[in-house]
Structures are given as C-alpha cells and as structure tokens.
mmCIF file of C-alpha atoms in Angstrom:
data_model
loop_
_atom_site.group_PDB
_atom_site.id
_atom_site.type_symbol
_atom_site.label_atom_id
_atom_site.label_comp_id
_atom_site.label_asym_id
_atom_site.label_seq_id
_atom_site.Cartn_x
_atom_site.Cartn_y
_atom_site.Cartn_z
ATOM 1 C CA UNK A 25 21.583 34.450 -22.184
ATOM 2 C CA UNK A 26 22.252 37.870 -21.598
ATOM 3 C CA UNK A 27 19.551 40.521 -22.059
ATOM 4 C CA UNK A 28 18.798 41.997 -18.604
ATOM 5 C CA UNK A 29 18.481 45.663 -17.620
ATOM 6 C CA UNK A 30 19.526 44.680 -14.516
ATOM 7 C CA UNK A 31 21.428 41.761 -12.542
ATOM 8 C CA UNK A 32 20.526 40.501 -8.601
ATOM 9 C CA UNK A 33 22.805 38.890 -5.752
ATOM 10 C CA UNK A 34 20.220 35.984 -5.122
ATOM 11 C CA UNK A 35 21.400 33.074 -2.518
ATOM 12 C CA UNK A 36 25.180 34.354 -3.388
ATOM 13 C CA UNK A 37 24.581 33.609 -6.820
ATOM 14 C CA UNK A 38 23.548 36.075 -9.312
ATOM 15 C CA UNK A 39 20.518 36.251 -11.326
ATOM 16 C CA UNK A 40 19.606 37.727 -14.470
ATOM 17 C CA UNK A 41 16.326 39.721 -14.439
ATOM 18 C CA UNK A 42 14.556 41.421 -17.229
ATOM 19 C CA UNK A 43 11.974 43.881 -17.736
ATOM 20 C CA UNK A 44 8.421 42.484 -18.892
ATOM 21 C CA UNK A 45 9.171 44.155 -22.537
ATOM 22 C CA UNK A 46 12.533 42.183 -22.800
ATOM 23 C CA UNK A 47 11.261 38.361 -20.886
ATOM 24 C CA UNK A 48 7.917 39.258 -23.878
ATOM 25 C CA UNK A 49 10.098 39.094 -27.138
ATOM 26 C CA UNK A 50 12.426 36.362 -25.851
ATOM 27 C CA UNK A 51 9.487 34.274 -24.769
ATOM 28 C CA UNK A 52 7.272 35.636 -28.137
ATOM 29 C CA UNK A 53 4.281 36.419 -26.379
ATOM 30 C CA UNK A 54 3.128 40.232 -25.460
ATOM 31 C CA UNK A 55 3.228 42.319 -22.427
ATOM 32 C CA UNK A 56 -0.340 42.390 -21.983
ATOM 33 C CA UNK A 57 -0.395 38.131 -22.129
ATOM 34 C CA UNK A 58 2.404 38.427 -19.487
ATOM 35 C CA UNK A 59 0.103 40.640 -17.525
ATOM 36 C CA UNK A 60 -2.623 38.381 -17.888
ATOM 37 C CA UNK A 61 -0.207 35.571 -16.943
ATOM 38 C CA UNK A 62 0.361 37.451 -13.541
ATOM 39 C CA UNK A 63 -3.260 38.503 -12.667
ATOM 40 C CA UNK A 64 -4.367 35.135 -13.331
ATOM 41 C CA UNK A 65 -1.488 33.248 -10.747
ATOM 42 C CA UNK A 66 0.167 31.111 -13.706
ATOM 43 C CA UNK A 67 3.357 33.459 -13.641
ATOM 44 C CA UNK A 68 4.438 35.817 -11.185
ATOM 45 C CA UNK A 69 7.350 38.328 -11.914
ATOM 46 C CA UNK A 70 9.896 37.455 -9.991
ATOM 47 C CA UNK A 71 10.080 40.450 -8.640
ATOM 48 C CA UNK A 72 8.463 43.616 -8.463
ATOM 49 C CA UNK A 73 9.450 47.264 -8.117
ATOM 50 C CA UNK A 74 7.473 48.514 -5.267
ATOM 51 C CA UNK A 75 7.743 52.084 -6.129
ATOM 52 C CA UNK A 76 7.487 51.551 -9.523
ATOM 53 C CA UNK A 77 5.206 48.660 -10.512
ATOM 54 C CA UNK A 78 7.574 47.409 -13.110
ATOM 55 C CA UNK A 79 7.616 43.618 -13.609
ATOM 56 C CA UNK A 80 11.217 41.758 -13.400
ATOM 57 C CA UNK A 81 11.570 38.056 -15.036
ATOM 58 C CA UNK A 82 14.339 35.656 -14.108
ATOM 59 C CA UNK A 83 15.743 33.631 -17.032
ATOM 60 C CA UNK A 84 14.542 30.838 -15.032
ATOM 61 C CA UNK A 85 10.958 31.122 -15.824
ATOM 62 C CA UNK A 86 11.465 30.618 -19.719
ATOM 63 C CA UNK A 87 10.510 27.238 -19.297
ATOM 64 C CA UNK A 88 7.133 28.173 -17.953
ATOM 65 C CA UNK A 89 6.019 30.227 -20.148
ATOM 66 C CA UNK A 90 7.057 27.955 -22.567
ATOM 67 C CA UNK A 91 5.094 25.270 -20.219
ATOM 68 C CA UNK A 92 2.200 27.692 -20.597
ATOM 69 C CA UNK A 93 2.083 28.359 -24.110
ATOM 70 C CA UNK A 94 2.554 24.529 -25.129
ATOM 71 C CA UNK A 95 -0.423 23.204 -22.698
ATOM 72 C CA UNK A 96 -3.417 22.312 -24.592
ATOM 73 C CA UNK A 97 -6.570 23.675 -23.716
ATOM 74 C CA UNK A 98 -10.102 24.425 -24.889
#
C-alpha cells in the first residue's frame, strides 16, 4: 500500500503517512467524518502538522476505521 504524500523514520522503521483526503477515499468515508472521528476521540491523526493543521494517517489505522464503520449502533 503505497499512497502517501509523505514517508516517516518511526522506531527505525518507516511509516507511511497520508493526508486526510488520501486515508478518506482508501477508507471510503469523507474528510469531514474523519474530522468528526478526531474531535470526537475515536481516531486521532497520527500526526499533526503544527504549523499547518493538516491531518497525517498511518496505514496502520485502516483497521479502525474499518472497526468504526462496522460497529453497530443506534
């Protein structure tokens, strides 16, 4: 899985990160669910630009969102 706008030395090993418009498609939600995600404490970025405010995903946390999307609720 390859579709980072930028890569990370992280513990020696690197780590793909992508920009919230990038993780959204891949994960087929929106930015502004991905927002709400964040604001809400059920996914933080993994990191964040602190100059910029932009939003970074690691291909790690596909499998929450995925977690997210598939947990039934009322």
């Amino acid at each position: 899985l390859y579709c980072s706008n930028s890569i990370t030395e992280e513990k020696g090993a690197a780590t793909v990160m992508m920009k919230i418009g990038s993780f959204a498609k891949l994960c087929n939600v929106s930015i502004k669910t991905l927002r709400f995600y964040d604001t809400n404490g059920l996914l933080k970025p993994s990191y964040t630009d602190e100059q910029t405010g932009y939003r970074y995903y690691s291909e790690e946390q596909l499998l929450t969102v995925k977690r997210i999307k598939d947990y039934p609720y009322k």
